[in-house]
Amino acid sequence: MTLKCKIMDFFILSVVLLSYSTQVSALLKLSPVSLTVLSGDEARFTCSTDSAEWDVMMWELNSTVVVTISRIHNVLSSTLPNVTAEKSQNGDGWELVLKSVERLHEGQVSCNLQGNGKKTARLFVQEKGTVNIFGGNTMALKGELVWFECDAVGWYPEPSLQWEVHGKKLSQSSYHLSSEQTGKSLFTVSSNLSMTATQSSRVDCLASVSALSTPLMSSIYLTVVAEVVADKDDCTVPLAVTSSLTTLLLLLLLLLCICTVLWYRERRQAKKSTQDANRREESNNGRGLPAEPTGGRVNFGYMSEGTTDAVYKEIIKEIHSKMDFVSVDKIPDVVTSSSLSLHRDGHTQVNLSEENSKNIRRVTTV
């Protein structure tokens, strides 16, 4: 009977303790239960209770107390420079603030009300790397198979990588993915995309982790050039283009030839006109030159009678000056001079005066 009473008392005590623990747990609240942030960002957790029966609140990070708070004196101590606590906005709790979160902060975050229970949440820290499409902007013929390569480097955890063409996501079956883990447990994901060039469009490679609100993106532009291919049975278009070009070249060549001929003729006429003008000017300046040449020859050593040596010398000088304009084979039949007397009777002989009888010369005209 005594043993039975003891067992009954122990059961009643256990029920009372469990009921009290459940009541206390219901009074203590910690939010959020799970939080994921990027390395370098800020993390906040809020701990509150409806009970006023607490004196000290302790925040623990991976079972290490980092902040101690007094209900009366507020924050008492903080062991890490980037960890602090602030009074919550509704006034019935405290916020744990972790600034510039690092990977070493990842783990459990606990709020412990001394004598009133403990609540635990989970903190996840992710790393944002880089993403890049190799090769830059490219050009391809329509229908040609083109290749693109994209690398997402320095991520934690392993990022998701996908391709978009012209703003539309491609199915994962159209590209290949490979991943490797490097130092500091960071991941590198590589992808190769092959596609047929159909139209000019933007090609995007997107990498993301859950803490990113928008994926990180690298873009290039694909320019598709239409190839003109002539049908074997229809050569109308190439022939028309070829004939048009040939006609144009011929017209240009003909125009060039005409311009050359006109320029050459104009140049010759200008040169001839200049020579004729010079001849006329020199002819007008001459004296005693016959108008028309004949087939006769003149003996330039003949002097008529009665002429003086001075007149003779002047005539000879004048005749020699006119030789530049008279052909050797065409000598004028008659030489006119105020002091020269010509007698025509078959063979004409001109004699000098008796005063110069020693210098007799003859001019014979045939």
CSV table of C-alpha atoms in Angstrom, one decimal:
chain,number,residue,atom,x,y,z
A,1,MET,CA,0.0,0.0,0.0
A,2,THR,CA,2.8,2.3,0.8
A,3,LEU,CA,4.7,1.6,-2.5
A,4,LYS,CA,1.5,2.2,-4.4
A,5,CYS,CA,1.1,5.6,-2.8
A,6,LYS,CA,4.7,6.6,-3.6
A,7,ILE,CA,4.2,5.7,-7.3
A,8,MET,CA,1.0,7.8,-7.4
A,9,ASP,CA,2.8,10.8,-5.8
A,10,PHE,CA,5.6,10.6,-8.4
A,11,PHE,CA,3.1,10.5,-11.3
A,12,ILE,CA,1.2,13.5,-10.0
A,13,LEU,CA,4.5,15.5,-9.5
A,14,SER,CA,5.6,14.7,-13.1
A,15,VAL,CA,2.3,15.9,-14.5
A,16,VAL,CA,2.6,19.1,-12.5
A,17,LEU,CA,6.2,19.8,-13.7
A,18,LEU,CA,5.3,19.0,-17.4
A,19,SER,CA,2.3,21.3,-17.2
A,20,TYR,CA,4.4,24.1,-15.7
A,21,SER,CA,7.1,23.6,-18.4
A,22,THR,CA,4.6,23.7,-21.2
A,23,GLN,CA,3.1,26.8,-19.7
A,24,VAL,CA,6.5,28.5,-19.5
A,25,SER,CA,7.4,27.4,-23.1
A,26,ALA,CA,4.2,28.8,-24.3
A,27,LEU,CA,5.0,32.2,-22.7
A,28,LEU,CA,8.5,32.4,-24.4
A,29,LYS,CA,8.7,33.2,-28.1
A,30,LEU,CA,11.7,33.4,-30.5
A,31,SER,CA,11.4,34.5,-34.1
A,32,PRO,CA,12.2,33.7,-36.8
A,33,VAL,CA,12.7,30.0,-36.2
A,34,SER,CA,15.1,29.9,-39.3
A,35,LEU,CA,16.9,32.7,-41.0
A,36,THR,CA,19.1,32.7,-44.1
A,37,VAL,CA,21.3,35.7,-44.9
A,38,LEU,CA,24.2,36.5,-47.2
A,39,SER,CA,27.7,37.0,-45.8
A,40,GLY,CA,28.2,40.6,-44.9
A,41,ASP,CA,24.5,41.3,-44.3
A,42,GLU,CA,22.7,41.8,-41.0
A,43,ALA,CA,20.7,39.2,-39.0
A,44,ARG,CA,18.1,39.9,-36.4
A,45,PHE,CA,16.2,37.6,-33.9
A,46,THR,CA,13.5,38.6,-31.5
A,47,CYS,CA,12.8,37.0,-28.1
A,48,SER,CA,9.7,37.9,-26.1
A,49,THR,CA,7.6,36.6,-23.2
A,50,ASP,CA,4.2,37.4,-21.7
A,51,SER,CA,5.6,36.7,-18.2
A,52,ALA,CA,7.2,39.3,-16.1
A,53,GLU,CA,8.8,36.7,-13.9
A,54,TRP,CA,12.3,36.9,-15.3
A,55,ASP,CA,15.4,38.8,-14.3
A,56,VAL,CA,18.1,37.9,-16.9
A,57,MET,CA,18.0,37.1,-20.6
A,58,MET,CA,21.0,35.5,-22.3
A,59,TRP,CA,21.5,35.2,-26.0
A,60,GLU,CA,23.6,32.2,-27.1
A,61,LEU,CA,25.3,31.6,-30.5
A,62,ASN,CA,26.3,28.0,-31.0
A,63,SER,CA,26.0,27.4,-27.2
A,64,THR,CA,28.2,30.4,-26.4
A,65,VAL,CA,26.7,33.4,-24.5
A,66,VAL,CA,27.3,36.5,-26.6
A,67,VAL,CA,24.9,39.0,-25.0
A,68,THR,CA,23.5,39.3,-21.4
A,69,ILE,CA,20.4,41.5,-20.7
A,70,SER,CA,18.9,42.5,-17.4
A,71,ARG,CA,15.2,43.2,-17.2
A,72,ILE,CA,16.0,46.2,-15.0
A,73,HIS,CA,19.5,47.4,-16.3
A,74,ASN,CA,19.1,46.4,-20.0
A,75,VAL,CA,22.3,45.2,-21.8
A,76,LEU,CA,24.9,44.1,-19.4
A,77,SER,CA,27.6,42.6,-21.6
A,78,SER,CA,28.5,41.7,-25.2
A,79,THR,CA,31.4,39.4,-26.1
A,80,LEU,CA,31.6,40.0,-29.8
A,81,PRO,CA,32.1,43.5,-31.4
A,82,ASN,CA,29.6,42.9,-34.2
A,83,VAL,CA,26.9,41.5,-31.8
A,84,THR,CA,24.5,43.6,-29.8
A,85,ALA,CA,20.9,43.7,-28.5
A,86,GLU,CA,18.1,46.3,-28.9
A,87,LYS,CA,14.8,46.8,-27.3
A,88,SER,CA,12.0,45.5,-29.7
A,89,GLN,CA,9.7,48.0,-31.1
A,90,ASN,CA,6.6,46.6,-29.4
A,91,GLY,CA,8.4,46.9,-26.0
A,92,ASP,CA,7.8,43.4,-24.7
A,93,GLY,CA,11.0,41.7,-26.0
A,94,TRP,CA,14.6,42.1,-27.1
A,95,GLU,CA,16.3,41.8,-30.5
A,96,LEU,CA,19.6,40.1,-31.1
A,97,VAL,CA,21.5,42.0,-33.8
A,98,LEU,CA,24.4,40.4,-35.7
A,99,LYS,CA,26.1,42.9,-38.0
A,100,SER,CA,28.3,41.8,-41.0
A,101,VAL,CA,27.5,38.2,-40.6
A,102,GLU,CA,30.2,35.7,-41.5
A,103,ARG,CA,30.2,32.0,-42.2
A,104,LEU,CA,31.5,31.2,-38.6
A,105,HIS,CA,28.2,32.6,-37.2
A,106,GLU,CA,26.2,30.0,-38.9
A,107,GLY,CA,24.5,27.6,-36.5
A,108,GLN,CA,22.1,27.8,-33.5
A,109,VAL,CA,20.8,31.0,-32.0
A,110,SER,CA,19.2,30.6,-28.5
A,111,CYS,CA,17.2,32.9,-26.2
A,112,ASN,CA,17.5,31.7,-22.5
A,113,LEU,CA,15.3,33.3,-19.8
A,114,GLN,CA,16.9,32.3,-16.6
A,115,GLY,CA,14.4,30.2,-14.7
A,116,ASN,CA,11.8,30.5,-17.4
A,117,GLY,CA,13.0,28.2,-20.3
A,118,LYS,CA,14.9,28.4,-23.5
A,119,LYS,CA,14.1,28.7,-27.2
A,120,THR,CA,16.4,28.0,-30.2
A,121,ALA,CA,16.4,29.1,-33.8
A,122,ARG,CA,18.7,28.4,-36.8
A,123,LEU,CA,21.0,30.8,-38.7
A,124,PHE,CA,22.3,30.0,-42.2
A,125,VAL,CA,24.9,32.1,-43.9
A,126,GLN,CA,25.5,32.0,-47.7
A,127,GLU,CA,28.2,33.3,-50.0
A,128,LYS,CA,27.5,35.3,-53.2
A,129,GLY,CA,30.1,34.7,-55.9
A,130,THR,CA,30.4,35.9,-59.5
A,131,VAL,CA,28.9,34.8,-62.8
A,132,ASN,CA,30.3,35.4,-66.3
A,133,ILE,CA,29.7,34.3,-69.9
A,134,PHE,CA,33.0,33.8,-71.8
A,135,GLY,CA,33.6,35.3,-75.3
A,136,GLY,CA,31.5,38.4,-75.2
A,137,ASN,CA,29.1,39.4,-78.0
A,138,THR,CA,29.1,37.0,-81.0
A,139,MET,CA,27.8,36.8,-84.6
A,140,ALA,CA,26.6,33.7,-86.4
A,141,LEU,CA,24.9,32.7,-89.6
A,142,LYS,CA,21.2,31.7,-89.5
A,143,GLY,CA,20.9,28.0,-88.8
A,144,GLU,CA,24.5,27.7,-87.5
A,145,LEU,CA,25.2,25.9,-84.2
A,146,VAL,CA,26.7,28.2,-81.6
A,147,TRP,CA,28.3,27.4,-78.2
A,148,PHE,CA,28.3,29.4,-75.0
A,149,GLU,CA,30.1,28.8,-71.7
A,150,CYS,CA,29.2,30.3,-68.3
A,151,ASP,CA,31.0,30.0,-64.9
A,152,ALA,CA,29.6,30.8,-61.5
A,153,VAL,CA,32.6,31.1,-59.1
A,154,GLY,CA,32.9,31.4,-55.3
A,155,TRP,CA,29.4,30.5,-54.1
A,156,TYR,CA,28.1,28.8,-51.0
A,157,PRO,CA,26.1,26.6,-51.0
A,158,GLU,CA,26.2,25.3,-54.5
A,159,PRO,CA,24.2,27.8,-56.6
A,160,SER,CA,21.5,27.1,-59.1
A,161,LEU,CA,22.5,28.1,-62.7
A,162,GLN,CA,20.2,28.5,-65.6
A,163,TRP,CA,20.1,30.1,-69.2
A,164,GLU,CA,17.7,32.5,-70.7
A,165,VAL,CA,17.4,33.4,-74.4
A,166,HIS,CA,15.4,36.4,-75.4
A,167,GLY,CA,13.9,36.6,-71.9
A,168,LYS,CA,12.7,33.0,-71.9
A,169,LYS,CA,14.1,30.3,-69.7
A,170,LEU,CA,15.6,27.2,-71.4
A,171,SER,CA,14.9,23.7,-70.2
A,172,GLN,CA,17.8,22.1,-68.3
A,173,SER,CA,18.0,19.4,-70.9
A,174,SER,CA,19.4,21.9,-73.4
A,175,TYR,CA,22.6,22.6,-71.5
A,176,HIS,CA,25.2,20.8,-69.4
A,177,LEU,CA,26.1,21.5,-65.7
A,178,SER,CA,29.2,20.6,-63.7
A,179,SER,CA,30.2,21.6,-60.2
A,180,GLU,CA,33.3,21.5,-58.0
A,181,GLN,CA,34.1,22.6,-54.5
A,182,THR,CA,37.2,24.7,-53.9
A,183,GLY,CA,38.9,26.1,-50.8
A,184,LYS,CA,36.8,27.5,-47.9
A,185,SER,CA,34.0,25.1,-49.1
A,186,LEU,CA,33.1,27.4,-52.0
A,187,PHE,CA,31.5,26.1,-55.1
A,188,THR,CA,32.2,26.7,-58.8
A,189,VAL,CA,29.5,25.7,-61.3
A,190,SER,CA,30.2,25.6,-65.0
A,191,SER,CA,27.7,25.3,-67.9
A,192,ASN,CA,27.9,24.8,-71.6
A,193,LEU,CA,25.0,25.8,-73.9
A,194,SER,CA,24.6,24.8,-77.5
A,195,MET,CA,21.8,26.2,-79.6
A,196,THR,CA,20.9,26.9,-83.2
A,197,ALA,CA,21.0,30.5,-84.3
A,198,THR,CA,17.6,31.5,-85.4
A,199,GLN,CA,17.2,35.2,-84.5
A,200,SER,CA,19.3,38.0,-82.9
A,201,SER,CA,18.7,37.9,-79.2
A,202,ARG,CA,20.2,38.5,-75.8
A,203,VAL,CA,21.6,35.4,-74.0
A,204,ASP,CA,21.6,35.5,-70.2
A,205,CYS,CA,23.3,33.2,-67.6
A,206,LEU,CA,21.8,33.5,-64.1
A,207,ALA,CA,23.2,32.2,-60.9
A,208,SER,CA,21.4,32.3,-57.5
A,209,VAL,CA,21.2,31.1,-53.9
A,210,SER,CA,18.1,31.3,-51.7
A,211,ALA,CA,19.3,34.4,-49.8
A,212,LEU,CA,19.5,36.4,-53.1
A,213,SER,CA,16.3,38.4,-53.8
A,214,THR,CA,17.2,38.5,-57.5
A,215,PRO,CA,19.7,36.2,-59.4
A,216,LEU,CA,23.1,37.4,-60.4
A,217,MET,CA,23.2,37.7,-64.2
A,218,SER,CA,25.7,37.9,-67.0
A,219,SER,CA,24.6,38.8,-70.6
A,220,ILE,CA,25.9,38.9,-74.1
A,221,TYR,CA,24.2,39.6,-77.4
A,222,LEU,CA,24.0,37.1,-80.3
A,223,THR,CA,23.7,38.7,-83.8
A,224,VAL,CA,22.2,36.4,-86.4
A,225,VAL,CA,23.1,37.1,-90.0
A,226,ALA,CA,20.9,35.7,-92.8
A,227,GLU,CA,22.9,33.8,-95.4
A,228,VAL,CA,21.8,34.3,-99.1
A,229,VAL,CA,21.9,30.9,-100.8
A,230,ALA,CA,20.8,30.6,-104.4
A,231,ASP,CA,18.7,27.6,-105.5
A,232,LYS,CA,20.3,25.3,-108.0
A,233,ASP,CA,17.2,25.4,-110.2
A,234,ASP,CA,16.6,29.2,-109.9
A,235,CYS,CA,19.5,31.5,-110.5
A,236,THR,CA,17.4,34.6,-111.3
A,237,VAL,CA,18.5,36.6,-108.3
A,238,PRO,CA,22.3,36.1,-108.6
A,239,LEU,CA,22.2,36.6,-112.4
A,240,ALA,CA,20.2,39.8,-112.0
A,241,VAL,CA,22.6,41.1,-109.4
A,242,THR,CA,25.6,40.1,-111.5
A,243,SER,CA,24.3,41.7,-114.7
A,244,SER,CA,23.4,44.9,-112.9
A,245,LEU,CA,26.9,45.2,-111.5
A,246,THR,CA,28.5,44.4,-114.9
A,247,THR,CA,26.3,47.0,-116.6
A,248,LEU,CA,27.3,49.6,-114.1
A,249,LEU,CA,31.0,48.9,-114.5
A,250,LEU,CA,30.7,49.1,-118.3
A,251,LEU,CA,28.9,52.4,-118.1
A,252,LEU,CA,31.6,53.8,-115.8
A,253,LEU,CA,34.3,52.5,-118.2
A,254,LEU,CA,32.6,54.0,-121.2
A,255,LEU,CA,32.2,57.4,-119.5
A,256,LEU,CA,35.9,57.3,-118.5
A,257,CYS,CA,36.9,56.7,-122.2
A,258,ILE,CA,34.7,59.5,-123.5
A,259,CYS,CA,36.1,61.9,-121.0
A,260,THR,CA,39.7,60.9,-121.9
A,261,VAL,CA,39.1,61.3,-125.7
A,262,LEU,CA,37.4,64.7,-125.2
A,263,TRP,CA,40.2,65.9,-123.0
A,264,TYR,CA,42.8,64.7,-125.5
A,265,ARG,CA,41.1,66.4,-128.4
A,266,GLU,CA,40.7,69.6,-126.6
A,267,ARG,CA,44.3,69.6,-125.6
A,268,ARG,CA,45.4,69.0,-129.2
A,269,GLN,CA,43.1,71.8,-130.5
A,270,ALA,CA,44.4,74.2,-127.9
A,271,LYS,CA,48.0,73.4,-128.8
A,272,LYS,CA,47.3,73.7,-132.5
A,273,SER,CA,45.6,77.0,-132.1
A,274,THR,CA,48.5,78.3,-130.1
A,275,GLN,CA,51.0,77.3,-132.8
A,276,ASP,CA,48.8,78.9,-135.6
A,277,ALA,CA,48.6,82.1,-133.6
A,278,ASN,CA,52.3,82.2,-133.2
A,279,ARG,CA,52.9,81.6,-136.9
A,280,ARG,CA,50.4,84.3,-137.9
A,281,GLU,CA,52.1,86.7,-135.5
A,282,GLU,CA,55.5,86.0,-136.8
A,283,SER,CA,54.3,86.1,-140.4
A,284,ASN,CA,52.7,89.5,-139.8
A,285,ASN,CA,55.9,90.8,-138.4
A,286,GLY,CA,57.9,89.8,-141.5
A,287,ARG,CA,58.5,92.1,-144.5
A,288,GLY,CA,58.6,91.3,-148.3
A,289,LEU,CA,57.6,87.6,-147.7
A,290,PRO,CA,55.6,86.3,-150.7
A,291,ALA,CA,52.0,85.3,-150.1
A,292,GLU,CA,52.3,81.9,-151.9
A,293,PRO,CA,55.4,79.8,-152.5
A,294,THR,CA,56.3,78.4,-155.9
A,295,GLY,CA,58.5,75.6,-157.2
A,296,GLY,CA,61.3,78.1,-158.2
A,297,ARG,CA,64.7,78.5,-156.5
A,298,VAL,CA,66.3,81.8,-155.8
A,299,ASN,CA,70.0,82.6,-156.0
A,300,PHE,CA,70.4,84.7,-152.9
A,301,GLY,CA,73.9,85.9,-154.1
A,302,TYR,CA,72.4,88.0,-156.9
A,303,MET,CA,72.4,91.8,-156.6
A,304,SER,CA,70.8,94.1,-159.1
A,305,GLU,CA,72.7,97.0,-160.7
A,306,GLY,CA,72.6,100.3,-159.0
A,307,THR,CA,72.4,98.9,-155.5
A,308,THR,CA,74.9,99.8,-152.9
A,309,ASP,CA,76.8,97.5,-150.6
A,310,ALA,CA,74.6,98.7,-147.7
A,311,VAL,CA,71.4,97.8,-149.5
A,312,TYR,CA,72.8,94.5,-150.6
A,313,LYS,CA,73.8,93.6,-147.1
A,314,GLU,CA,70.3,94.6,-145.8
A,315,ILE,CA,68.6,92.4,-148.4
A,316,ILE,CA,70.8,89.4,-147.6
A,317,LYS,CA,70.1,89.8,-143.9
A,318,GLU,CA,66.4,90.1,-144.5
A,319,ILE,CA,66.3,87.0,-146.7
A,320,HIS,CA,68.2,85.0,-144.2
A,321,SER,CA,65.7,86.1,-141.5
A,322,LYS,CA,62.8,84.8,-143.6
A,323,MET,CA,64.3,81.4,-144.2
A,324,ASP,CA,62.7,80.2,-140.9
A,325,PHE,CA,59.3,80.5,-142.5
A,326,VAL,CA,59.9,79.5,-146.1
A,327,SER,CA,60.4,75.9,-147.0
A,328,VAL,CA,63.7,75.1,-148.7
A,329,ASP,CA,61.9,73.3,-151.6
A,330,LYS,CA,59.5,76.1,-152.2
A,331,ILE,CA,61.2,79.4,-153.0
A,332,PRO,CA,59.1,82.3,-154.1
A,333,ASP,CA,59.3,83.1,-157.9
A,334,VAL,CA,59.6,86.8,-157.3
A,335,VAL,CA,61.3,88.8,-154.6
A,336,THR,CA,59.9,92.3,-154.4
A,337,SER,CA,62.1,95.2,-153.2
A,338,SER,CA,62.1,98.9,-153.8
A,339,SER,CA,65.7,98.8,-154.8
A,340,LEU,CA,65.6,95.4,-156.6
A,341,SER,CA,64.8,95.1,-160.4
A,342,LEU,CA,63.8,91.7,-161.8
A,343,HIS,CA,63.6,91.0,-165.5
A,344,ARG,CA,61.7,87.9,-166.7
A,345,ASP,CA,62.7,86.5,-170.1
A,346,GLY,CA,63.4,82.8,-169.8
A,347,HIS,CA,66.7,83.3,-167.8
A,348,THR,CA,66.9,86.7,-166.2
A,349,GLN,CA,70.2,88.2,-165.3
A,350,VAL,CA,70.6,91.0,-162.8
A,351,ASN,CA,73.8,93.0,-162.8
A,352,LEU,CA,75.2,95.3,-160.2
A,353,SER,CA,76.0,98.9,-161.1
A,354,GLU,CA,79.3,99.7,-162.8
A,355,GLU,CA,80.6,101.1,-159.6
A,356,ASN,CA,80.5,97.6,-158.0
A,357,SER,CA,81.3,95.7,-161.2
A,358,LYS,CA,83.8,93.7,-159.4
A,359,ASN,CA,81.1,92.0,-157.2
A,360,ILE,CA,78.7,90.7,-159.8
A,361,ARG,CA,76.4,87.9,-158.6
A,362,ARG,CA,73.4,86.3,-160.3
A,363,VAL,CA,70.0,85.2,-159.2
A,364,THR,CA,68.6,82.5,-161.3
A,365,THR,CA,64.9,81.6,-161.1
A,366,VAL,CA,63.7,78.3,-162.6
